[in-house]
XYZ file of C-alpha atoms in Angstrom:
763
model
C 57.073 -36.905 44.617
C 53.374 -37.230 45.136
C 52.088 -40.694 45.776
C 49.963 -42.255 43.047
C 46.904 -42.033 45.331
C 47.404 -38.338 45.984
C 48.160 -37.678 42.315
C 44.996 -39.508 41.337
C 43.015 -37.434 43.879
C 44.405 -34.128 42.550
C 43.732 -35.082 38.938
C 40.229 -36.259 39.840
C 39.533 -32.992 41.739
C 40.741 -30.861 38.837
C 38.666 -32.951 36.447
C 35.527 -32.611 38.629
C 35.963 -28.820 38.891
C 36.356 -28.550 35.088
C 33.272 -30.668 34.482
C 31.207 -28.618 36.957
C 32.381 -25.361 35.368
C 31.618 -26.703 31.890
C 28.139 -27.871 32.943
C 27.317 -24.524 34.613
C 28.570 -22.616 31.594
C 26.402 -24.717 29.261
C 23.345 -24.234 31.472
C 23.812 -20.453 31.657
C 24.725 -20.013 27.973
C 21.988 -22.187 26.495
C 19.250 -20.772 28.722
C 20.137 -17.171 27.804
C 20.386 -17.948 24.096
C 17.138 -19.920 24.063
C 15.231 -17.175 25.897
C 16.553 -14.567 23.440
C 15.637 -16.721 20.427
C 12.130 -17.381 21.757
C 11.500 -13.672 22.417
C 12.839 -12.577 19.001
C 10.750 -15.201 17.197
C 7.591 -14.301 19.132
C 7.968 -10.570 18.393
C 8.641 -11.177 14.685
C 5.641 -13.473 14.282
C 3.420 -11.056 16.231
C 4.376 -8.249 13.847
C 3.521 -10.420 10.824
C 0.223 -11.390 12.407
C -0.654 -7.705 13.031
C -0.014 -6.873 9.377
C -2.143 -9.811 8.226
C -4.942 -8.838 10.645
C -5.076 -5.257 9.299
C -5.103 -6.440 5.683
C -7.898 -8.880 6.524
C -9.896 -6.115 8.240
C -9.597 -3.886 5.175
C -10.520 -6.711 2.810
C -13.561 -7.343 4.990
C -14.487 -3.632 4.968
C -14.172 -3.351 1.189
C -16.231 -6.467 0.661
C -18.941 -5.325 3.062
C -19.009 -1.845 1.543
C -19.958 -3.349 -1.801
C -22.754 -5.321 -0.148
C -24.081 -2.392 1.915
C -24.011 -0.004 -1.066
C -25.981 -2.491 -3.120
C -28.541 -2.901 -0.319
C -28.812 0.869 0.223
C -29.302 1.501 -3.499
C -32.041 -1.097 -3.559
C -33.772 0.571 -0.600
C -33.486 4.033 -2.236
C -35.102 2.672 -5.373
C -37.926 1.111 -3.331
C -38.541 4.408 -1.533
C -38.787 6.255 -4.856
C -41.203 3.652 -6.195
C -43.315 4.055 -3.027
C -43.164 7.866 -3.243
C -44.168 7.711 -6.899
C -47.140 5.484 -5.993
C -48.201 7.882 -3.192
C -47.947 10.905 -5.517
C -49.913 9.110 -8.220
C -52.659 8.101 -5.760
C -53.037 11.691 -4.524
C -53.016 12.975 -8.108
C -55.807 10.594 -9.156
C -57.826 11.348 -6.020
C -57.512 15.128 -6.480
C -58.256 14.881 -10.177
C -61.476 12.974 -9.469
C -62.491 15.595 -6.860
C -61.565 18.601 -8.992
C -58.899 19.915 -6.606
C -56.681 22.778 -7.669
C -53.077 22.069 -8.675
C -51.884 24.058 -5.646
C -53.834 21.830 -3.239
C -52.664 18.716 -5.078
C -49.011 19.753 -4.779
C -49.473 20.677 -1.117
C -50.960 17.254 -0.304
C -48.142 15.399 -2.081
C -45.455 17.482 -0.352
C -47.078 16.925 3.038
C -47.222 13.170 2.440
C -43.608 12.847 1.310
C -41.784 15.492 3.359
C -41.516 13.279 6.446
C -40.319 10.163 4.627
C -37.003 9.011 6.054
C -35.082 5.775 5.658
C -31.609 4.293 6.163
C -31.563 5.420 9.805
C -32.775 8.897 8.850
C -29.948 9.516 6.341
C -32.154 9.127 3.266
C -35.001 11.407 2.152
C -37.340 11.974 -0.797
C -37.111 15.076 -3.018
C -39.082 16.423 -5.976
C -37.907 18.694 -8.812
C -39.841 19.863 -11.822
C -38.378 18.857 -15.164
C -37.556 22.522 -15.775
C -35.432 22.630 -12.637
C -37.707 24.196 -10.011
C -37.347 22.607 -6.570
C -40.767 21.377 -5.378
C -39.700 19.474 -2.248
C -36.374 19.214 -0.430
C -36.807 18.520 3.311
C -33.056 18.761 3.992
C -32.519 22.062 2.151
C -35.940 23.762 2.360
C -34.342 27.088 1.366
C -34.029 25.702 -2.174
C -37.771 25.103 -2.543
C -39.171 27.433 -5.196
C -35.685 28.083 -6.608
C -34.415 26.877 -9.965
C -31.449 24.496 -9.948
C -31.112 23.915 -13.698
C -27.621 25.462 -13.635
C -26.620 24.103 -10.230
C -23.352 22.186 -10.237
C -21.940 19.898 -7.586
C -18.436 20.096 -6.115
C -16.973 18.396 -9.206
C -18.762 20.653 -11.690
C -21.527 18.218 -12.715
C -24.893 19.769 -13.606
C -26.883 17.601 -11.213
C -30.435 18.427 -12.253
C -29.590 17.953 -15.918
C -28.272 14.505 -15.024
C -31.535 13.774 -13.174
C -33.472 14.763 -16.248
C -31.316 12.704 -18.587
C -31.769 9.559 -16.498
C -35.436 10.026 -15.568
C -36.739 11.067 -18.990
C -34.594 9.056 -21.357
C -33.864 5.835 -19.476
C -35.811 2.877 -20.988
C -37.111 2.013 -17.515
C -38.132 5.592 -16.720
C -35.608 5.959 -13.909
C -32.113 5.205 -12.726
C -29.211 6.070 -10.431
C -27.272 9.359 -10.343
C -24.262 10.169 -8.167
C -23.017 13.625 -7.235
C -20.754 15.287 -4.660
C -22.181 17.669 -2.073
C -21.872 18.575 1.589
C -23.464 16.443 4.292
C -26.470 18.208 5.866
C -25.394 20.542 8.661
C -21.691 20.103 7.889
C -19.098 21.173 5.385
C -17.819 17.655 4.825
C -18.108 16.715 1.139
C -19.536 13.316 0.347
C -20.778 11.235 -2.570
C -24.587 11.210 -2.687
C -26.262 8.325 -4.509
C -29.757 9.042 -5.850
C -32.456 7.150 -7.660
C -34.789 9.297 -9.762
C -38.011 8.521 -11.643
C -40.159 10.572 -13.986
C -43.683 11.458 -12.730
C -45.403 12.312 -15.979
C -48.795 13.612 -14.617
C -47.128 16.706 -13.085
C -43.947 16.692 -15.203
C -41.878 16.049 -12.085
C -38.766 14.112 -11.220
C -39.228 12.222 -7.943
C -36.036 11.030 -6.301
C -34.401 9.882 -3.086
C -30.791 9.706 -2.042
C -28.349 8.740 0.663
C -24.730 9.737 1.455
C -21.998 7.158 0.895
C -20.606 8.019 4.350
C -23.698 6.312 5.831
C -22.501 3.064 4.285
C -18.920 3.681 5.390
C -20.086 4.288 8.962
C -22.091 1.045 8.964
C -19.132 -0.839 7.551
C -16.823 0.675 10.162
C -19.141 -0.252 13.028
C -19.603 -3.803 11.781
C -15.888 -4.339 11.186
C -15.052 -2.983 14.636
C -17.760 -5.103 16.272
C -16.393 -8.198 14.574
C -12.682 -7.521 14.953
C -12.357 -5.582 18.227
C -11.499 -8.854 20.062
C -8.472 -9.028 17.735
C -7.342 -5.513 18.837
C -8.379 -3.917 15.531
C -9.135 -0.174 15.549
C -10.140 2.387 12.899
C -9.274 6.107 12.975
C -11.650 8.068 10.746
C -9.716 11.144 9.590
C -12.987 12.696 8.422
C -13.812 13.072 12.122
C -10.415 13.222 13.826
C -6.970 14.703 13.215
C -3.988 12.381 13.156
C -2.267 14.616 15.722
C -4.923 13.654 18.308
C -3.314 10.213 18.654
C -0.062 10.306 20.577
C 1.402 7.150 19.067
C 1.010 8.668 15.550
C 2.612 12.038 16.298
C 5.245 12.909 13.726
C 3.991 10.227 11.322
C 3.303 11.318 7.735
C 0.132 9.954 6.081
C 2.085 9.212 2.929
C 4.341 6.962 4.946
C 1.334 5.035 6.245
C 0.124 3.971 2.803
C 2.281 0.834 2.820
C 1.796 0.208 6.538
C 4.302 0.727 9.348
C 5.093 -0.767 12.749
C 5.232 1.543 15.772
C 6.394 0.635 19.279
C 4.788 2.941 21.833
C 4.155 2.612 25.584
C 4.448 -1.161 25.948
C 2.526 -1.838 22.711
C 3.467 -2.740 19.164
C 1.102 -1.160 16.608
C 0.717 -1.922 12.913
C -1.114 0.927 11.135
C -1.964 1.547 7.490
C -3.651 4.469 5.698
C -6.473 3.874 3.200
C -7.154 7.104 1.282
C -10.340 5.829 -0.375
C -12.054 6.098 3.041
C -9.599 8.499 4.675
C -9.182 5.855 7.380
C -6.204 4.642 9.337
C -6.700 0.963 10.191
C -4.530 -0.657 12.803
C -4.027 -3.495 15.236
C -1.772 -3.905 18.207
C -0.283 -6.377 20.646
C 0.604 -5.420 24.217
C 3.841 -6.132 25.986
C 1.954 -8.375 28.412
C 0.597 -10.423 25.498
C 4.134 -10.855 24.174
C 5.455 -11.838 27.595
C 2.645 -14.379 28.029
C 3.429 -15.918 24.647
C 7.136 -15.959 25.432
C 6.521 -17.387 28.887
C 4.279 -20.148 27.549
C 6.756 -21.210 24.891
C 9.692 -20.836 27.246
C 8.008 -22.829 30.016
C 7.417 -25.731 27.646
C 10.812 -25.534 26.047
C 13.077 -24.780 29.007
C 11.433 -27.350 31.266
C 12.797 -30.064 29.018
C 16.138 -28.299 28.661
C 16.446 -27.904 32.441
C 15.564 -31.551 32.885
C 18.265 -32.500 30.429
C 20.800 -30.250 32.126
C 19.723 -31.584 35.542
C 20.388 -35.083 34.335
C 23.832 -33.875 33.305
C 24.411 -32.651 36.855
C 23.429 -36.029 38.283
C 25.925 -37.684 36.009
C 28.550 -35.220 37.193
C 27.866 -36.479 40.722
C 28.328 -40.039 39.511
C 31.640 -38.971 37.985
C 32.747 -38.069 41.472
C 32.056 -41.666 42.454
C 33.397 -43.277 39.344
C 35.615 -41.027 37.229
C 36.156 -43.560 34.504
C 32.450 -44.167 33.942
C 31.654 -40.472 34.431
C 33.737 -39.377 31.457
C 31.879 -41.704 29.139
C 28.405 -40.886 30.463
C 28.985 -37.128 30.572
C 30.027 -37.120 26.937
C 26.961 -39.171 26.028
C 24.589 -36.834 27.893
C 26.178 -33.773 26.295
C 25.638 -35.294 22.882
C 22.007 -36.003 23.778
C 21.543 -32.439 25.065
C 22.986 -30.911 21.890
C 20.797 -33.257 19.850
C 17.755 -32.204 21.847
C 18.552 -28.505 21.372
C 18.956 -29.020 17.641
C 15.597 -30.785 17.553
C 13.934 -27.853 19.352
C 15.608 -25.432 16.921
C 14.128 -27.417 14.020
C 10.728 -27.285 15.721
C 10.994 -23.497 16.065
C 11.911 -23.194 12.393
C 8.968 -25.425 11.485
C 6.656 -23.290 13.630
C 7.952 -20.150 11.916
C 7.302 -21.708 8.490
C 3.767 -22.717 9.516
C 3.037 -19.227 10.795
C 4.352 -17.753 7.564
C 2.138 -20.096 5.542
C -0.847 -19.033 7.641
C -0.065 -15.352 7.094
C 0.183 -15.942 3.318
C -3.025 -17.996 3.010
C -6.537 -16.694 2.303
C -8.943 -17.919 4.997
C -11.951 -18.463 2.702
C -10.497 -19.990 -0.476
C -7.218 -21.431 0.787
C -5.418 -19.680 -2.080
C -2.343 -17.499 -1.575
C -3.466 -14.042 -0.451
C -2.548 -10.476 -1.364
C 0.391 -10.485 1.044
C 1.821 -13.581 -0.634
C 1.310 -11.989 -4.057
C 3.310 -8.893 -3.072
C 6.044 -11.105 -1.606
C 6.227 -13.219 -4.793
C 6.385 -10.167 -7.060
C 9.167 -8.686 -4.954
C 11.109 -11.954 -5.189
C 10.600 -12.637 -8.898
C 10.584 -9.171 -10.449
C 14.319 -8.965 -11.173
C 14.727 -12.434 -12.665
C 11.462 -13.186 -14.499
C 9.296 -11.533 -17.174
C 6.076 -10.983 -15.201
C 2.472 -10.215 -16.212
C -0.534 -9.902 -13.922
C -4.282 -10.185 -14.478
C -6.920 -9.131 -11.954
C -9.914 -11.441 -12.480
C -13.279 -10.275 -11.125
C -16.739 -11.849 -10.877
C -18.777 -9.065 -12.454
C -22.193 -10.086 -11.075
C -21.066 -11.350 -7.679
C -22.844 -8.678 -5.631
C -26.196 -9.795 -7.023
C -25.351 -13.413 -6.240
C -24.237 -12.565 -2.712
C -27.408 -10.554 -2.152
C -29.537 -13.449 -3.429
C -27.897 -16.308 -1.520
C -26.295 -14.609 1.511
C -22.749 -14.477 2.923
C -22.234 -18.178 3.634
C -23.290 -19.331 0.194
C -21.373 -16.404 -1.270
C -18.206 -17.623 0.436
C -18.886 -21.144 -0.845
C -19.157 -19.762 -4.395
C -15.866 -17.896 -3.921
C -14.187 -21.116 -2.773
C -15.514 -23.050 -5.764
C -14.601 -20.242 -8.157
C -11.080 -20.109 -6.701
C -10.642 -23.874 -7.119
C -11.944 -23.737 -10.685
C -9.760 -20.747 -11.556
C -6.684 -22.505 -10.194
C -7.580 -25.733 -12.019
C -8.068 -23.933 -15.338
C -4.886 -21.864 -14.920
C -2.731 -24.863 -14.037
C -4.180 -26.822 -16.963
C -3.291 -23.988 -19.331
C 0.097 -23.116 -17.841
C 1.685 -24.664 -14.769
C 4.028 -21.691 -14.252
C 1.194 -19.316 -13.310
C 0.092 -18.676 -9.721
C -3.465 -17.866 -8.605
C -4.234 -15.541 -5.664
C -7.311 -14.168 -3.957
C -6.546 -10.456 -3.791
C -9.709 -9.303 -1.968
C -13.489 -9.738 -2.083
C -14.444 -11.274 -5.436
C -11.174 -10.205 -7.065
C -8.631 -12.906 -7.887
C -5.194 -12.581 -9.433
C -3.165 -14.581 -11.962
C 0.608 -13.979 -11.975
C 2.324 -15.217 -15.114
C 6.062 -15.762 -15.554
C 8.100 -15.696 -18.755
C 5.250 -14.700 -21.091
C 5.284 -12.254 -23.940
C 2.378 -9.766 -24.026
C 0.320 -11.572 -26.657
C 0.827 -14.954 -24.999
C -0.401 -13.792 -21.600
C -3.419 -11.973 -23.064
C -4.360 -15.124 -25.002
C -3.998 -17.195 -21.820
C -6.349 -14.929 -19.826
C -8.906 -14.878 -22.661
C -8.946 -18.684 -22.712
C -9.260 -18.765 -18.910
C -12.256 -16.387 -19.029
C -13.961 -18.519 -21.698
C -13.481 -21.650 -19.584
C -14.802 -20.010 -16.428
C -17.887 -18.539 -18.116
C -19.120 -21.960 -19.321
C -18.727 -23.512 -15.882
C -22.043 -24.195 -14.087
C -22.195 -23.217 -10.397
C -24.973 -24.593 -8.190
C -26.597 -23.405 -4.967
C -29.438 -25.654 -3.841
C -31.632 -26.262 -6.869
C -30.405 -23.142 -8.681
C -27.750 -23.456 -11.353
C -26.077 -20.409 -12.873
C -22.963 -19.133 -14.640
C -20.667 -16.296 -13.662
C -19.792 -13.231 -15.695
C -16.005 -12.830 -15.550
C -13.981 -9.719 -16.407
C -10.238 -9.078 -16.179
C -7.704 -6.261 -16.294
C -4.039 -6.816 -17.223
C -0.899 -4.964 -16.157
C 2.648 -5.459 -17.429
C 4.273 -3.204 -14.808
C 5.437 -5.049 -11.644
C 5.808 -1.730 -9.804
C 2.073 -1.020 -10.109
C 0.469 -4.422 -10.759
C -2.515 -4.004 -8.415
C -3.351 -0.390 -9.250
C -2.953 -0.698 -13.013
C -4.825 -4.001 -13.280
C -7.729 -2.631 -11.219
C -7.936 0.486 -13.409
C -7.874 -1.770 -16.500
C -10.554 -4.030 -15.020
C -12.828 -1.040 -14.354
C -12.223 0.129 -17.929
C -13.255 -3.320 -19.202
C -16.515 -2.995 -17.244
C -17.126 0.512 -18.590
C -16.555 -0.635 -22.167
C -18.610 -3.815 -21.777
C -15.727 -6.129 -22.708
C -14.274 -9.167 -20.945
C -10.673 -7.980 -20.805
C -8.682 -4.768 -21.024
C -4.933 -4.165 -20.900
C -3.597 -1.100 -19.097
C -2.496 1.205 -21.928
C -1.321 4.747 -22.612
C -4.851 6.138 -22.338
C -5.268 4.704 -18.850
C -1.710 5.722 -18.051
C -2.755 9.354 -18.402
C -5.498 8.813 -15.801
C -2.976 7.146 -13.528
C -0.539 10.031 -14.031
C -3.245 12.472 -12.989
C -3.790 10.465 -9.813
C -0.052 10.454 -9.121
C 0.125 14.182 -9.878
C -2.654 14.877 -7.386
C -0.849 12.831 -4.728
C 2.346 14.839 -5.307
C 0.423 18.102 -5.169
C -1.328 17.055 -1.942
C 2.059 16.272 -0.395
C 3.422 19.636 -1.552
C 0.422 21.461 -0.049
C 0.893 19.815 3.334
C 4.618 20.522 3.350
C 3.965 24.123 2.334
C 1.601 24.567 5.279
C 4.100 22.996 7.663
C 6.984 25.109 6.330
C 4.996 28.390 6.000
C 5.256 28.559 2.206
C 1.635 29.646 1.622
C 1.715 33.358 0.765
C -0.545 36.046 -0.723
C 0.141 37.805 -4.027
C -1.571 41.145 -4.638
C -3.078 42.387 -7.917
C -4.324 45.978 -8.203
C -7.989 46.776 -8.911
C -8.007 50.075 -10.803
C -10.663 52.792 -11.016
C -11.133 53.159 -14.770
C -11.884 56.871 -14.657
C -8.490 57.673 -13.075
C -6.512 54.468 -13.782
C -5.337 54.516 -10.149
C -5.433 51.453 -7.840
C -8.226 51.648 -5.262
C -7.568 48.263 -3.671
C -5.593 45.034 -4.126
C -6.968 41.519 -4.505
C -5.166 38.927 -2.413
C -4.442 35.774 -4.440
C -3.244 32.553 -2.828
C 0.127 31.200 -3.949
C 2.238 28.256 -2.827
C 6.008 28.449 -3.100
C 7.449 25.015 -3.863
C 10.547 23.726 -2.104
C 12.621 24.659 -5.175
C 11.426 28.288 -5.005
C 9.024 28.160 -7.972
C 5.268 28.723 -7.679
C 2.655 25.976 -7.748
C -0.175 26.677 -10.181
C -3.398 27.579 -8.259
C -5.422 25.775 -10.925
C -3.577 22.598 -9.900
C -3.509 22.856 -6.116
C -6.897 24.428 -5.287
C -9.045 21.519 -6.610
C -6.768 19.016 -4.831
C -6.924 21.004 -1.579
C -10.726 20.857 -1.624
C -10.702 17.123 -2.302
C -8.491 16.322 0.685
C -10.296 18.711 3.048
C -7.274 20.936 3.561
C -8.645 23.987 1.759
C -9.808 25.711 4.942
C -6.293 25.542 6.416
C -4.926 27.089 3.216
C -7.592 29.778 3.326
C -6.793 30.707 6.935
C -3.065 30.797 6.250
C -3.341 33.233 3.333
C -6.111 35.363 4.896
C -4.106 35.863 8.086
C -1.135 37.186 6.099
C -3.293 39.332 3.795
C -5.073 40.949 6.769
C -1.759 41.667 8.488
C -0.198 43.206 5.349
C -3.318 45.347 4.724
C -3.072 46.668 8.281
C 0.649 47.394 7.938
C 0.313 49.086 4.520
C -2.959 50.874 5.282
C -4.525 49.756 1.959
C -7.886 48.356 0.934
C -7.844 44.685 0.015
C -10.139 42.141 -1.561
C -9.958 38.483 -0.441
C -11.494 35.323 -1.904
C -13.782 33.029 0.075
C -15.382 29.740 -0.927
C -18.881 28.511 -0.148
C -17.223 26.197 2.382
C -15.713 29.207 4.167
C -18.922 31.225 4.527
C -21.064 28.236 5.478
C -18.838 27.151 8.362
C -19.677 29.055 11.546
C -16.206 28.506 13.013
C -14.553 29.940 9.884
C -16.881 32.941 9.759
C -16.280 33.631 13.466
C -12.529 33.444 12.870
C -12.739 35.877 9.913
C -14.787 38.390 11.922
C -12.380 38.156 14.863
C -9.336 38.548 12.569
C -10.502 41.716 10.768
C -11.461 43.230 14.110
C -8.047 42.340 15.534
C -6.220 44.023 12.621
C -8.709 46.938 12.624
C -9.387 46.681 8.908
C -13.127 45.945 8.958
C -13.905 48.856 6.605
C -11.003 48.148 4.252
C -11.861 44.548 3.373
C -14.010 43.310 0.502
C -14.914 39.604 0.494
C -15.222 37.957 -2.927
C -17.389 34.838 -3.410
C -17.588 33.025 -6.760
C -21.063 33.305 -8.288
C -21.698 29.567 -8.675
C -20.727 28.905 -5.053
C -22.425 31.999 -3.635
C -25.865 31.178 -5.012
C -25.695 27.462 -4.223
C -26.285 28.264 -0.542
C -28.123 31.570 -0.482
C -29.003 31.357 3.231
C -25.348 31.094 4.266
C -24.467 33.966 1.929
C -27.206 36.166 3.413
C -26.081 35.381 6.970
C -22.444 36.125 6.134
C -23.324 39.349 4.300
C -25.355 40.718 7.199
C -22.452 40.038 9.601
C -19.808 41.805 7.536
C -22.101 44.746 6.654
C -22.521 45.475 10.354
C -18.725 45.818 10.504
C -18.495 48.038 7.409
C -16.925 45.424 5.123
C -18.116 44.890 1.544
C -19.069 41.927 -0.627
C -18.291 41.128 -4.264
C -19.756 38.389 -6.453
C -16.801 36.993 -8.414
C -16.849 35.506 -11.951
C -20.351 36.842 -12.583
C -21.718 35.530 -15.874
C -19.915 32.148 -15.673
C -22.678 30.263 -13.852
C -26.157 31.089 -12.684
C -26.207 34.799 -13.591
C -29.393 34.798 -11.532
C -30.506 38.410 -11.145
C -33.132 37.455 -8.563
C -30.380 36.559 -6.117
C -28.621 39.869 -6.721
C -31.764 41.631 -5.546
C -32.035 39.298 -2.514
C -28.410 39.657 -1.418
C -27.330 42.992 -2.797
C -23.529 42.895 -3.092
C -21.363 45.983 -3.269
C -19.497 44.787 -6.374
C -20.000 42.456 -9.323
C -16.814 41.144 -10.936
C -17.706 40.293 -14.541
C -16.174 36.958 -15.526
C -12.938 37.152 -17.514
C -14.218 34.706 -20.141
C -16.726 37.408 -21.156
C -14.322 40.356 -20.900
C -11.724 38.719 -23.189
C -14.391 38.438 -25.934
C -16.035 41.814 -25.445
C -14.061 43.341 -28.323
C -14.573 40.524 -30.849
C -18.181 39.486 -30.130
C -21.135 41.830 -30.499
C -23.322 39.399 -28.545
C -20.892 39.293 -25.602
C -20.655 43.098 -25.655
C -24.459 43.323 -25.384
C -24.474 40.800 -22.531
C -21.802 42.727 -20.580
C -23.646 46.007 -21.228
C -26.833 44.427 -19.884
C -25.034 43.247 -16.715
C -23.517 46.712 -16.187
C -26.838 48.495 -16.647
C -28.642 46.103 -14.304
C -25.922 46.633 -11.686
C -26.213 50.421 -12.015
C -29.974 50.173 -11.484
C -29.281 48.362 -8.190
C -26.402 50.742 -7.333
C -23.865 47.923 -7.536
C -20.332 48.712 -8.745
C -18.849 46.584 -11.546
C -15.319 45.252 -12.039
C -14.003 43.875 -15.342
C -11.621 40.921 -14.928
C -8.881 39.901 -17.394
C -8.237 43.367 -18.819
C -5.244 42.297 -20.865
C -4.948 45.007 -23.546
C -5.590 48.674 -24.238
C -8.357 47.696 -26.667
C -10.243 45.770 -23.977
C -9.641 48.616 -21.493
C -11.190 51.182 -23.834
C -14.174 48.930 -24.575
C -15.090 48.272 -20.910
C -14.718 51.996 -20.152
C -17.059 52.712 -23.061
C -19.615 50.197 -21.738
C -19.545 51.899 -18.342
C -17.669 49.425 -16.127
C -16.430 51.125 -12.928
C -13.209 49.212 -12.194
C -10.744 46.990 -14.024
C -8.303 44.227 -13.133
C -5.857 42.344 -15.342
C -2.275 42.071 -16.544
C -2.554 45.264 -18.599
C -3.371 47.199 -15.425
C -1.013 45.351 -13.086
C 0.316 41.831 -12.539
C 0.086 39.932 -9.232
C 3.061 40.574 -6.964
C 4.101 39.452 -3.454
C 4.587 43.116 -2.547
C 2.167 46.059 -2.386
C 3.902 49.237 -3.571
C 4.231 52.031 -1.005
């Protein structure tokens, strides 16, 4: 048997080995777990911070856009007032000297033609009330032309709008907005004009600027302010998404709600904002993450290592005194576990504080948009929710008057007052600052009438509240929009709020009428998605409709018509997808896709074809060069007729002339499509003499039933014959119409009675 001393030594040795193994295991296990927890927490919080940073950047951009637009509009108005004063001074001077009207006009044009403002983006123009262009320094080719029937890209008669505002506004002037291309480009933009009536010469004097000027200023200012926070903006009006490697394979539709992307040692948060066609993002590098992890780990693990080191010292003491060692080791282990639990609580507290920061508006201290979305997502299934978007209607004027700092102070005071009033009326409602001067009230467990009554009482309370800046006291004009649909709270309430402004009321509830507008927006989004998918999956195809010589009733050529085959095999209506394609700047890609196929089929079949071009196509040098190269490649230069819609053709006569001269050299022909629907300007027909005029179908369908329309069509045909231009009747849908257009003397016909569009050209 072992002696008691030896037995004690063996037991003590085994005990020491077990304690050392246990201590080493704890050190290794806890350090690994702690490092993993610290890294996971740091990454998660960094991702939340990126999302909050992007949302803040966009809120800042939207707020600044409102300010810059207001300032630009004010400057445009001042420039018009100055131009009016200059024109009036010259008029009075010339009148006193007996100058001729021609000299007077020349002096005024010379004085105003060089006026530029807003960094050269704004200019002064003059039209006569009857629509003749007197001065247009950006589009001098329009001078001397009549623009009474000129429509912008959305179909608005721009000059008629000028006249309505300038002649009938109580102040003798006002603002007009219209959509047109930026000078020297084919990028469509909203132009904002101020016009004023100049009675002495019966003129309308105006000035304008493109909204993209404001967007560019906003972008530069936001980037200048937020670049230190790794914020970036991708302007899709200037760049393609495919140019950025970390976004390859990403769908724009998927970016609308924001996504996180890990790419090449960086974590990106990016979000798409269709109102600007921007992608806004922020990022954190792997080095930044490692530094954050290292800093937290160095603080945290130093104490843990110290604690574990102390444990090791006590293990050594156990070797000396086993009896005391057992007691002290257990005590130190308890302290270590307690310490680790304390650090875990601190990490949880830090996470909660970071979350509170991410959910808090920096200016007002109220919950922000991110918190609102989180609350709605949490409450939507268990509570009856209503939401009101509350807006300070006259805040832009106040911000312009007092400046940003005072403006922010007013927002803070308004937010406090709104929250105080809401809580006094109903403690179960929550107040948010959504963005800019727009606040939100989320109500739980209300019926419709109860919530509407609550918001009306809140508005009344806010509008009698006096706000003070310095010695100036004033009241705010408050307007609100209400939505009852948690799935679309923000969109519906904003649409309702805008409707309240348009109707001049304090409050409007999103209803069936507004729902139709919203459905149209949704429909356009779906169509845009379908167009992009169709391009990616090669589902854009040409259909061919015969154009028949009326004397023989035999096809002489086929018009290529663009069609999109949906994923279910049915066709998308061109009347639906073409306007959307032009709005999202994808029309040129569609045009190329269908033209390429039409050219190839014409070459293979050996037939004459007619293809449609837009004003955007013929005005873009790259597109024209591509068209010329394509018809040369397929050797069909003499078998192609290019059709341009009348209203688009004559809106940019210089581009049309240039295009016509190029294709005539190659032996191709030109047709003016839908003639009679727009300008019907015979002067232009003499300037750019097309080979064909296609008489608009709206006239042809009435040629049998209306004597006046018959006379008009006969006049067009006779005028065309005098200029040796061939005529084509569109929409020939019956034998009666066919006989009538033949009787009038039309050369060719096209319509369902003569042949329907088909994906195949008969052999």
